[in-house]
PDB file of C-alpha atoms and ligand atoms in Angstrom:
ATOM      1  CA  MET T   1     168.729  34.379  88.721  1.00 93.00           C
ATOM      2  CA  ALA T   2     169.676  33.488  92.279  1.00 98.00           C
ATOM      3  CA  LEU T   3     169.542  30.111  93.936  1.00 98.00           C
ATOM      4  CA  ILE T   4     166.306  30.107  95.965  1.00 98.00           C
ATOM      5  CA  LEU T   5     166.904  28.814  99.487  1.00 98.00           C
ATOM      6  CA  ASP T   6     163.769  26.741  99.950  1.00 98.00           C
ATOM      7  CA  GLY T   7     163.116  26.635 103.679  1.00 98.00           C
ATOM      8  CA  LYS T   8     159.749  25.019 103.166  1.00 98.00           C
ATOM      9  CA  SER T   9     161.075  21.844 101.576  1.00 98.00           C
ATOM     10  CA  LEU T  10     164.132  21.624 103.849  1.00 98.00           C
ATOM     11  CA  SER T  11     161.902  22.019 106.891  1.00 98.00           C
ATOM     12  CA  LYS T  12     159.651  19.242 105.538  1.00 98.00           C
ATOM     13  CA  LYS T  13     162.640  16.923 105.157  1.00 98.00           C
ATOM     14  CA  ILE T  14     163.794  17.646 108.720  1.00 98.00           C
ATOM     15  CA  ARG T  15     160.273  17.067 110.050  1.00 98.00           C
ATOM     16  CA  GLU T  16     159.990  13.729 108.229  1.00 98.00           C
ATOM     17  CA  GLU T  17     163.267  12.583 109.753  1.00 98.00           C
ATOM     18  CA  LEU T  18     162.218  13.743 113.210  1.00 98.00           C
ATOM     19  CA  LYS T  19     158.957  11.814 112.871  1.00 98.00           C
ATOM     20  CA  LYS T  20     160.883   8.614 112.109  1.00 98.00           C
ATOM     21  CA  GLU T  21     163.189   9.252 115.032  1.00 98.00           C
ATOM     22  CA  ILE T  22     160.326   9.860 117.482  1.00 98.00           C
ATOM     23  CA  ASP T  23     158.463   6.788 116.142  1.00 98.00           C
ATOM     24  CA  SER T  24     161.544   4.716 116.958  1.00 98.00           C
ATOM     25  CA  TYR T  25     161.516   5.974 120.568  1.00 98.00           C
ATOM     26  CA  ILE T  26     157.843   5.059 120.889  1.00 98.00           C
ATOM     27  CA  GLN T  27     158.605   1.588 119.489  1.00 98.00           C
ATOM     28  CA  LYS T  28     161.117   1.200 122.325  1.00 97.00           C
ATOM     29  CA  GLY T  29     158.403   2.041 124.855  1.00 98.00           C
ATOM     30  CA  MET T  30     159.591   5.570 125.584  1.00 98.00           C
ATOM     31  CA  ARG T  31     157.172   8.492 126.010  1.00 98.00           C
ATOM     32  CA  ASN T  32     156.625  11.241 123.424  1.00 98.00           C
ATOM     33  CA  PRO T  33     158.568  14.499 123.807  1.00 98.00           C
ATOM     34  CA  ASN T  34     156.426  17.133 125.549  1.00 98.00           C
ATOM     35  CA  LEU T  35     156.442  20.862 124.805  1.00 99.00           C
ATOM     36  CA  VAL T  36     154.463  23.517 126.676  1.00 98.00           C
ATOM     37  CA  VAL T  37     153.597  26.667 124.700  1.00 98.00           C
ATOM     38  CA  ILE T  38     152.216  29.668 126.577  1.00 98.00           C
ATOM     39  CA  LEU T  39     150.445  32.462 124.705  1.00 98.00           C
ATOM     40  CA  VAL T  40     149.228  35.522 126.596  1.00 98.00           C
ATOM     41  CA  GLY T  41     146.703  37.842 124.955  1.00 98.00           C
ATOM     42  CA  GLU T  42     145.261  38.111 121.474  1.00 96.00           C
ATOM     43  CA  ASP T  43     148.118  39.294 119.223  1.00 96.00           C
ATOM     44  CA  PRO T  44     146.999  38.008 115.788  1.00 94.00           C
ATOM     45  CA  ALA T  45     150.503  37.258 114.453  1.00 94.00           C
ATOM     46  CA  SER T  46     151.413  35.372 117.637  1.00 97.00           C
ATOM     47  CA  GLN T  47     148.237  33.317 117.333  1.00 97.00           C
ATOM     48  CA  VAL T  48     149.238  32.254 113.812  1.00 96.00           C
ATOM     49  CA  TYR T  49     152.810  31.429 114.889  1.00 97.00           C
ATOM     50  CA  VAL T  50     151.619  29.373 117.857  1.00 98.00           C
ATOM     51  CA  GLU T  51     149.140  27.487 115.684  1.00 98.00           C
ATOM     52  CA  ASN T  52     151.935  26.689 113.185  1.00 97.00           C
ATOM     53  CA  LYS T  53     154.134  25.423 116.015  1.00 98.00           C
ATOM     54  CA  ARG T  54     151.313  23.283 117.419  1.00 98.00           C
ATOM     55  CA  LYS T  55     150.598  21.693 114.021  1.00 98.00           C
ATOM     56  CA  ALA T  56     154.263  20.989 113.351  1.00 98.00           C
ATOM     57  CA  CYS T  57     154.667  19.350 116.763  1.00 98.00           C
ATOM     58  CA  ARG T  58     151.653  17.112 116.222  1.00 98.00           C
ATOM     59  CA  GLU T  59     152.907  15.988 112.803  1.00 98.00           C
ATOM     60  CA  VAL T  60     156.226  14.703 114.164  1.00 98.00           C
ATOM     61  CA  GLY T  61     154.922  13.205 117.416  1.00 98.00           C
ATOM     62  CA  ILE T  62     155.801  15.931 119.905  1.00 98.00           C
ATOM     63  CA  ASN T  63     152.935  16.480 122.370  1.00 98.00           C
ATOM     64  CA  SER T  64     152.425  20.209 122.507  1.00 98.00           C
ATOM     65  CA  MET T  65     150.259  21.678 125.210  1.00 98.00           C
ATOM     66  CA  VAL T  66     149.167  25.191 124.281  1.00 98.00           C
ATOM     67  CA  PHE T  67     148.032  27.423 127.168  1.00 98.00           C
ATOM     68  CA  LYS T  68     146.136  30.455 125.916  1.00 98.00           C
ATOM     69  CA  LEU T  69     145.916  32.966 128.739  1.00 98.00           C
ATOM     70  CA  PRO T  70     143.896  36.196 128.779  1.00 98.00           C
ATOM     71  CA  GLU T  71     145.536  39.579 128.147  1.00 98.00           C
ATOM     72  CA  ASN T  72     145.089  40.548 131.828  1.00 98.00           C
ATOM     73  CA  THR T  73     147.076  37.564 133.160  1.00 98.00           C
ATOM     74  CA  THR T  74     149.356  38.794 135.945  1.00 98.00           C
ATOM     75  CA  GLN T  75     153.109  38.416 136.306  1.00 98.00           C
ATOM     76  CA  VAL T  76     152.574  36.183 139.352  1.00 98.00           C
ATOM     77  CA  GLU T  77     150.106  33.897 137.556  1.00 98.00           C
ATOM     78  CA  LEU T  78     152.519  33.459 134.675  1.00 98.00           C
ATOM     79  CA  LEU T  79     155.453  32.789 137.015  1.00 98.00           C
ATOM     80  CA  GLU T  80     153.383  30.195 138.894  1.00 98.00           C
ATOM     81  CA  LEU T  81     152.488  28.384 135.676  1.00 98.00           C
ATOM     82  CA  ILE T  82     156.119  28.304 134.533  1.00 98.00           C
ATOM     83  CA  GLY T  83     157.172  27.083 137.985  1.00 98.00           C
ATOM     84  CA  LYS T  84     154.739  24.177 137.713  1.00 98.00           C
ATOM     85  CA  PHE T  85     156.213  23.024 134.383  1.00 98.00           C
ATOM     86  CA  ASN T  86     159.791  23.596 135.519  1.00 98.00           C
ATOM     87  CA  GLY T  87     159.152  21.030 138.225  1.00 96.00           C
ATOM     88  CA  ASP T  88     157.441  18.476 135.977  1.00 98.00           C
ATOM     89  CA  ASP T  89     159.983  15.931 134.810  1.00 97.00           C
ATOM     90  CA  ASP T  90     157.839  14.882 131.839  1.00 97.00           C
ATOM     91  CA  ILE T  91     157.894  18.391 130.337  1.00 98.00           C
ATOM     92  CA  ASP T  92     160.913  18.728 128.038  1.00 98.00           C
ATOM     93  CA  GLY T  93     160.455  22.242 126.692  1.00 98.00           C
ATOM     94  CA  ILE T  94     158.717  25.450 127.753  1.00 99.00           C
ATOM     95  CA  LEU T  95     158.080  28.270 125.267  1.00 98.00           C
ATOM     96  CA  VAL T  96     156.478  31.601 126.134  1.00 98.00           C
ATOM     97  CA  GLN T  97     155.442  33.326 122.923  1.00 98.00           C
ATOM     98  CA  LEU T  98     156.720  36.907 122.616  1.00 98.00           C
ATOM     99  CA  PRO T  99     155.829  39.730 122.662  1.00 97.00           C
ATOM    100  CA  LEU T 100     154.078  39.651 126.026  1.00 98.00           C
ATOM    101  CA  PRO T 101     151.539  42.332 127.035  1.00 98.00           C
ATOM    102  CA  SER T 102     153.213  45.544 128.225  1.00 98.00           C
ATOM    103  CA  HIS T 103     152.308  45.073 131.914  1.00 98.00           C
ATOM    104  CA  ILE T 104     154.408  41.876 132.002  1.00 98.00           C
ATOM    105  CA  ASN T 105     158.126  42.029 132.814  1.00 98.00           C
ATOM    106  CA  THR T 106     159.351  39.893 129.898  1.00 98.00           C
ATOM    107  CA  GLN T 107     162.928  39.462 131.099  1.00 98.00           C
ATOM    108  CA  GLU T 108     161.770  38.146 134.482  1.00 98.00           C
ATOM    109  CA  ILE T 109     159.550  35.605 132.681  1.00 99.00           C
ATOM    110  CA  ILE T 110     162.409  34.469 130.431  1.00 98.00           C
ATOM    111  CA  GLU T 111     164.673  34.062 133.445  1.00 98.00           C
ATOM    112  CA  ALA T 112     162.028  32.027 135.298  1.00 99.00           C
ATOM    113  CA  ILE T 113     162.157  29.227 132.710  1.00 99.00           C
ATOM    114  CA  ASN T 114     164.440  26.332 133.642  1.00 98.00           C
ATOM    115  CA  PRO T 115     167.413  26.891 131.272  1.00 98.00           C
ATOM    116  CA  HIS T 116     167.457  23.169 130.452  1.00 98.00           C
ATOM    117  CA  LYS T 117     163.852  23.442 129.177  1.00 98.00           C
ATOM    118  CA  ASP T 118     164.410  26.760 127.399  1.00 98.00           C
ATOM    119  CA  VAL T 119     163.635  25.652 123.808  1.00 98.00           C
ATOM    120  CA  ASP T 120     163.926  29.273 122.631  1.00 98.00           C
ATOM    121  CA  GLY T 121     167.440  29.698 124.015  1.00 98.00           C
ATOM    122  CA  PHE T 122     166.512  33.102 125.439  1.00 98.00           C
ATOM    123  CA  HIS T 123     167.521  32.437 129.072  1.00 98.00           C
ATOM    124  CA  PRO T 124     170.717  34.315 130.067  1.00 98.00           C
ATOM    125  CA  GLU T 125     172.389  30.974 130.851  1.00 98.00           C
ATOM    126  CA  ASN T 126     171.930  29.842 127.238  1.00 98.00           C
ATOM    127  CA  VAL T 127     172.739  33.289 125.837  1.00 98.00           C
ATOM    128  CA  GLY T 128     175.928  33.292 127.931  1.00 98.00           C
ATOM    129  CA  LYS T 129     176.879  29.808 126.766  1.00 98.00           C
ATOM    130  CA  LEU T 130     176.426  30.842 123.139  1.00 98.00           C
ATOM    131  CA  ALA T 131     178.374  34.077 123.719  1.00 98.00           C
ATOM    132  CA  THR T 132     181.282  32.166 125.258  1.00 98.00           C
ATOM    133  CA  GLY T 133     181.266  29.471 122.579  1.00 96.00           C
ATOM    134  CA  LYS T 134     180.099  26.575 124.769  1.00 97.00           C
ATOM    135  CA  SER T 135     178.816  23.586 122.814  1.00 94.00           C
ATOM    136  CA  ASP T 136     175.821  22.851 125.070  1.00 96.00           C
ATOM    137  CA  ALA T 137     174.045  26.190 124.512  1.00 98.00           C
ATOM    138  CA  ILE T 138     170.451  25.971 123.328  1.00 98.00           C
ATOM    139  CA  ILE T 139     170.504  28.132 120.203  1.00 98.00           C
ATOM    140  CA  PRO T 140     167.530  30.411 119.413  1.00 98.00           C
ATOM    141  CA  CYS T 141     165.308  28.904 116.722  1.00 98.00           C
ATOM    142  CA  THR T 142     165.569  31.495 113.936  1.00 98.00           C
ATOM    143  CA  PRO T 143     169.393  31.786 113.934  1.00 98.00           C
ATOM    144  CA  LEU T 144     169.676  27.990 114.214  1.00 98.00           C
ATOM    145  CA  GLY T 145     167.278  27.525 111.283  1.00 98.00           C
ATOM    146  CA  ILE T 146     169.251  29.984 109.163  1.00 98.00           C
ATOM    147  CA  TRP T 147     172.525  28.223 110.037  1.00 98.00           C
ATOM    148  CA  ILE T 148     171.086  24.810 109.122  1.00 98.00           C
ATOM    149  CA  MET T 149     169.825  26.234 105.811  1.00 98.00           C
ATOM    150  CA  LEU T 150     173.214  27.810 104.938  1.00 98.00           C
ATOM    151  CA  LYS T 151     174.983  24.516 105.667  1.00 98.00           C
ATOM    152  CA  HIS T 152     172.390  22.442 103.768  1.00 98.00           C
ATOM    153  CA  TYR T 153     172.829  24.577 100.645  1.00 98.00           C
ATOM    154  CA  LYS T 154     176.626  24.497 101.114  1.00 98.00           C
ATOM    155  CA  ILE T 155     176.852  28.281 101.270  1.00 98.00           C
ATOM    156  CA  PRO T 156     180.438  29.081 102.293  1.00 98.00           C
ATOM    157  CA  THR T 157     180.530  31.023 105.568  1.00 98.00           C
ATOM    158  CA  PHE T 158     184.209  30.909 106.581  1.00 98.00           C
ATOM    159  CA  LYS T 159     185.829  34.374 106.377  1.00 98.00           C
ATOM    160  CA  ARG T 160     182.779  35.818 104.573  1.00 98.00           C
ATOM    161  CA  ASP T 161     181.813  39.407 105.377  1.00 98.00           C
ATOM    162  CA  VAL T 162     178.557  39.000 107.289  1.00 99.00           C
ATOM    163  CA  VAL T 163     176.199  41.923 107.838  1.00 99.00           C
ATOM    164  CA  ILE T 164     173.123  41.597 110.020  1.00 99.00           C
ATOM    165  CA  VAL T 165     170.438  44.285 110.021  1.00 98.00           C
ATOM    166  CA  GLY T 166     168.441  44.190 113.256  1.00 98.00           C
ATOM    167  CA  ALA T 167     169.954  43.648 116.696  1.00 98.00           C
ATOM    168  CA  SER T 168     167.137  41.858 118.541  1.00 98.00           C
ATOM    169  CA  ASN T 169     167.725  39.244 121.232  1.00 98.00           C
ATOM    170  CA  ILE T 170     165.595  36.823 119.191  1.00 98.00           C
ATOM    171  CA  VAL T 171     167.444  37.025 115.862  1.00 98.00           C
ATOM    172  CA  GLY T 172     170.183  39.616 115.262  1.00 98.00           C
ATOM    173  CA  LYS T 173     172.371  39.228 118.339  1.00 98.00           C
ATOM    174  CA  PRO T 174     172.358  35.400 118.574  1.00 98.00           C
ATOM    175  CA  MET T 175     172.854  35.200 114.778  1.00 98.00           C
ATOM    176  CA  GLY T 176     175.955  37.341 115.143  1.00 98.00           C
ATOM    177  CA  LEU T 177     177.243  35.116 117.940  1.00 98.00           C
ATOM    178  CA  LEU T 178     176.902  32.021 115.737  1.00 98.00           C
ATOM    179  CA  PHE T 179     179.219  33.552 113.140  1.00 98.00           C
ATOM    180  CA  LEU T 180     181.676  34.626 115.849  1.00 98.00           C
ATOM    181  CA  LYS T 181     181.866  31.068 117.189  1.00 96.00           C
ATOM    182  CA  ASN T 182     185.203  29.494 116.253  1.00 93.00           C
ATOM    183  CA  GLU T 183     186.041  32.801 114.540  1.00 97.00           C
ATOM    184  CA  GLU T 184     184.018  31.654 111.560  1.00 97.00           C
ATOM    185  CA  ALA T 185     183.452  35.096 110.040  1.00 98.00           C
ATOM    186  CA  PRO T 186     183.562  38.791 110.908  1.00 98.00           C
ATOM    187  CA  VAL T 187     180.144  40.261 111.660  1.00 98.00           C
ATOM    188  CA  SER T 188     178.675  43.762 111.556  1.00 98.00           C
ATOM    189  CA  ILE T 189     175.343  44.154 113.343  1.00 98.00           C
ATOM    190  CA  CYS T 190     173.413  47.239 112.239  1.00 98.00           C
ATOM    191  CA  HIS T 191     170.302  48.688 113.825  1.00 97.00           C
ATOM    192  CA  ILE T 192     168.069  51.735 113.987  1.00 95.00           C
ATOM    193  CA  ASN T 193     170.991  53.960 115.026  1.00 97.00           C
ATOM    194  CA  THR T 194     173.277  52.968 112.159  1.00 98.00           C
ATOM    195  CA  LYS T 195     174.153  56.191 110.333  1.00 98.00           C
ATOM    196  CA  ASP T 196     174.869  54.859 106.863  1.00 98.00           C
ATOM    197  CA  LEU T 197     173.169  51.462 106.484  1.00 98.00           C
ATOM    198  CA  ARG T 198     173.998  51.225 102.787  1.00 98.00           C
ATOM    199  CA  SER T 199     177.755  51.462 103.444  1.00 98.00           C
ATOM    200  CA  TYR T 200     177.430  48.216 105.456  1.00 98.00           C
ATOM    201  CA  THR T 201     174.973  46.309 103.271  1.00 98.00           C
ATOM    202  CA  LYS T 202     177.021  47.101 100.131  1.00 98.00           C
ATOM    203  CA  LYS T 203     179.995  45.266 101.665  1.00 98.00           C
ATOM    204  CA  ALA T 204     178.048  42.181 102.723  1.00 99.00           C
ATOM    205  CA  GLU T 205     178.796  38.757 101.259  1.00 99.00           C
ATOM    206  CA  ILE T 206     176.115  37.323 103.533  1.00 99.00           C
ATOM    207  CA  LEU T 207     173.311  39.758 104.401  1.00 99.00           C
ATOM    208  CA  ILE T 208     170.747  38.834 107.063  1.00 99.00           C
ATOM    209  CA  VAL T 209     167.836  41.222 107.511  1.00 98.00           C
ATOM    210  CA  ALA T 210     165.481  41.014 110.500  1.00 98.00           C
ATOM    211  CA  VAL T 211     163.758  44.345 110.983  1.00 98.00           C
ATOM    212  CA  GLY T 212     160.107  44.059 109.902  1.00 97.00           C
ATOM    213  CA  LYS T 213     160.060  46.830 107.297  1.00 98.00           C
ATOM    214  CA  PRO T 214     158.999  46.031 103.716  1.00 98.00           C
ATOM    215  CA  ASN T 215     161.520  47.060 101.045  1.00 97.00           C
ATOM    216  CA  LEU T 216     164.108  48.222 103.603  1.00 98.00           C
ATOM    217  CA  ILE T 217     166.834  46.656 101.452  1.00 98.00           C
ATOM    218  CA  THR T 218     166.720  47.522  97.767  1.00 98.00           C
ATOM    219  CA  GLU T 219     168.763  46.145  94.883  1.00 98.00           C
ATOM    220  CA  ASP T 220     171.140  49.127  94.837  1.00 98.00           C
ATOM    221  CA  MET T 221     172.114  48.416  98.478  1.00 98.00           C
ATOM    222  CA  VAL T 222     173.612  44.954  97.818  1.00 98.00           C
ATOM    223  CA  LYS T 223     176.561  43.747  95.844  1.00 98.00           C
ATOM    224  CA  GLU T 224     176.640  41.224  93.035  1.00 98.00           C
ATOM    225  CA  GLY T 225     176.780  37.633  94.279  1.00 98.00           C
ATOM    226  CA  VAL T 226     175.482  38.335  97.798  1.00 99.00           C
ATOM    227  CA  VAL T 227     173.632  35.710  99.848  1.00 99.00           C
ATOM    228  CA  VAL T 228     170.468  37.318 101.257  1.00 99.00           C
ATOM    229  CA  ILE T 229     168.578  35.891 104.220  1.00 99.00           C
ATOM    230  CA  ASP T 230     165.287  37.712 104.735  1.00 98.00           C
ATOM    231  CA  VAL T 231     163.756  37.179 108.172  1.00 98.00           C
ATOM    232  CA  GLY T 232     161.015  39.811 107.768  1.00 97.00           C
ATOM    233  CA  ILE T 233     157.353  38.848 107.624  1.00 96.00           C
ATOM    234  CA  ASN T 234     155.222  41.852 106.673  1.00 96.00           C
ATOM    235  CA  ARG T 235     151.565  41.870 105.635  1.00 94.00           C
ATOM    236  CA  LEU T 236     150.900  44.571 103.025  1.00 96.00           C
ATOM    237  CA  GLU T 237     147.597  46.404 102.721  1.00 96.00           C
ATOM    238  CA  ASP T 238     146.705  44.337  99.645  1.00 96.00           C
ATOM    239  CA  GLY T 239     147.106  41.192 101.747  1.00 94.00           C
ATOM    240  CA  ARG T 240     150.445  40.063 100.293  1.00 95.00           C
ATOM    241  CA  LEU T 241     153.113  38.678 102.642  1.00 96.00           C
ATOM    242  CA  VAL T 242     156.575  40.140 101.973  1.00 97.00           C
ATOM    243  CA  GLY T 243     159.961  40.271 103.673  1.00 98.00           C
ATOM    244  CA  ASP T 244     162.276  43.210 104.375  1.00 98.00           C
ATOM    245  CA  THR T 245     164.058  43.053 101.010  1.00 98.00           C
ATOM    246  CA  ASP T 246     163.057  43.753  97.424  1.00 98.00           C
ATOM    247  CA  PHE T 247     163.043  40.067  96.440  1.00 98.00           C
ATOM    248  CA  GLY T 248     162.056  40.628  92.802  1.00 98.00           C
ATOM    249  CA  ALA T 249     165.006  42.883  91.956  1.00 98.00           C
ATOM    250  CA  ILE T 250     167.622  41.409  94.310  1.00 98.00           C
ATOM    251  CA  LYS T 251     167.145  37.860  93.044  1.00 98.00           C
ATOM    252  CA  GLU T 252     168.662  38.973  89.713  1.00 98.00           C
ATOM    253  CA  LYS T 253     171.835  40.145  91.464  1.00 98.00           C
ATOM    254  CA  ALA T 254     172.276  37.729  94.370  1.00 98.00           C
ATOM    255  CA  TYR T 255     173.962  34.328  94.423  1.00 98.00           C
ATOM    256  CA  ALA T 256     171.232  33.023  96.742  1.00 99.00           C
ATOM    257  CA  ILE T 257     168.157  34.403  98.493  1.00 98.00           C
ATOM    258  CA  THR T 258     165.371  33.196 100.783  1.00 98.00           C
ATOM    259  CA  PRO T 259     161.774  33.747  99.658  1.00 98.00           C
ATOM    260  CA  VAL T 260     159.023  35.144 101.916  1.00 98.00           C
ATOM    261  CA  PRO T 261     156.984  33.147 102.669  1.00 97.00           C
ATOM    262  CA  GLY T 262     158.715  29.764 102.466  1.00 98.00           C
ATOM    263  CA  GLY T 263     162.241  30.721 103.528  1.00 98.00           C
ATOM    264  CA  VAL T 264     163.270  31.394 107.111  1.00 98.00           C
ATOM    265  CA  GLY T 265     159.806  30.965 108.711  1.00 98.00           C
ATOM    266  CA  PRO T 266     159.512  27.179 108.237  1.00 98.00           C
ATOM    267  CA  MET T 267     163.144  26.756 109.352  1.00 98.00           C
ATOM    268  CA  THR T 268     162.361  28.522 112.647  1.00 98.00           C
ATOM    269  CA  VAL T 269     159.595  25.999 113.285  1.00 98.00           C
ATOM    270  CA  ALA T 270     161.852  23.059 112.319  1.00 98.00           C
ATOM    271  CA  SER T 271     164.465  24.344 114.772  1.00 98.00           C
ATOM    272  CA  LEU T 272     161.923  24.488 117.568  1.00 98.00           C
ATOM    273  CA  LEU T 273     161.192  20.800 116.953  1.00 99.00           C
ATOM    274  CA  LEU T 274     164.918  20.014 116.813  1.00 98.00           C
ATOM    275  CA  ASN T 275     165.610  21.873 120.076  1.00 98.00           C
ATOM    276  CA  THR T 276     162.732  20.041 121.765  1.00 98.00           C
ATOM    277  CA  VAL T 277     163.947  16.639 120.553  1.00 98.00           C
ATOM    278  CA  SER T 278     167.506  17.504 121.529  1.00 98.00           C
ATOM    279  CA  ILE T 279     166.453  18.283 125.121  1.00 98.00           C
ATOM    280  CA  TYR T 280     164.437  15.033 125.177  1.00 98.00           C
ATOM    281  CA  ARG T 281     167.436  13.077 123.887  1.00 98.00           C
ATOM    282  CA  LYS T 282     169.768  14.515 126.540  1.00 98.00           C
ATOM    283  CA  LYS T 283     167.215  13.717 129.253  1.00 97.00           C
ATOM    284  CA  HIS T 284     167.191  10.089 128.090  1.00 97.00           C
ATOM    285  CA  GLY T 285     170.977   9.829 128.060  1.00 97.00           C
ATOM    286  CA  PHE T 286     171.454  10.245 124.284  1.00 98.00           C
ATOM    287  CA  ALA T 287     173.659  12.739 122.468  1.00 98.00           C
ATOM    288  CA  PRO T 288     171.953  15.962 121.389  1.00 98.00           C
ATOM    289  CA  HIS T 289     170.517  16.106 117.881  1.00 98.00           C
ATOM    290  CA  PRO T 290     173.478  16.790 115.542  1.00 98.00           C
ATOM    291  CA  LEU T 291     171.660  19.600 113.724  1.00 98.00           C
ATOM    292  CA  THR T 292     171.385  21.558 116.988  1.00 98.00           C
ATOM    293  CA  GLU T 293     175.162  21.492 117.412  1.00 95.00           C
ATOM    294  CA  VAL T 294     176.899  24.357 115.681  1.00 92.00           C
TER     295      VAL T 294
HETATM  296  N1  GUN Z 301     158.156  35.809 118.795  1.00 96.85           N
HETATM  297  C1  GUN Z 301     158.724  35.945 117.573  1.00 96.85           C
HETATM  298  N2  GUN Z 301     159.641  34.976 117.375  1.00 96.85           N
HETATM  299  C2  GUN Z 301     159.640  34.218 118.496  1.00 96.85           C
HETATM  300  C3  GUN Z 301     160.371  33.064 118.872  1.00 96.85           C
HETATM  301  O1  GUN Z 301     161.224  32.529 118.162  1.00 96.85           O
HETATM  302  N3  GUN Z 301     160.063  32.556 120.106  1.00 96.85           N
HETATM  303  C4  GUN Z 301     159.147  33.135 120.926  1.00 96.85           C
HETATM  304  N4  GUN Z 301     158.942  32.578 122.132  1.00 96.85           N
HETATM  305  N5  GUN Z 301     158.462  34.210 120.606  1.00 96.85           N
HETATM  306  C5  GUN Z 301     158.703  34.739 119.387  1.00 96.85           C
END
């Protein structure tokens, strides 16, 4: 039976420590960290994610301002709103929840966010810093959360064969870049056009799956002793929430595995808080939060 990587309890521990840290700033007469979250449209999953982020912020003492905009919001209106917060010195972080409605040019929106307030780390300036191994990159929340979890559970990463399934800008690509930093480990990133997925997953010592397809990875596709990180969140017809891997069977073969729910999801939220506090710290002349430095 595998070690269960409990993102829920680790995230709780990080949030408790962040609360103490923010309390200490308030004691010194400093303001609370401020995060703006912009949600456009009615996507039900996005509404849940944004609500989770808002609650987590409130718990630790980050003021989050959630702007819920109608589906028919225009590109110009969104750009104007972002421009307003870019210019407001009291706003530390700006997050635009993705996906955006199809009439919005998402890349232009991402690029409009001040890279120093880009808590998601999606701006090309932060992506470029991560790709070139610069230490001041803001790292996207899901890869950062996974990294923090691997380190917390003392999972060896050096020289391990890492396989990532899913090549998104949000998870797969930045996750790969984290392992390439300091030549930590070789990485294969697979995606929809990978001819023989099994030939990659079978070789993996660390397997990270972020596709959004229940049961994509079955027990016969992994090797004994693998570490499995399941980023998928899929709602089945019977209402159950499952990841992209066959947790029940793989847990008997793996060295460690993340559950869904309670694995990667809470770590993504913890990382958002960490990135926000890190930006706030830098603005006040302090070092970034150590957990955001990879
Ligand atoms: N949609 C799914 N994951 C994310 C994320 O980490 N950040 C944003 N902004 N949108 C998302």
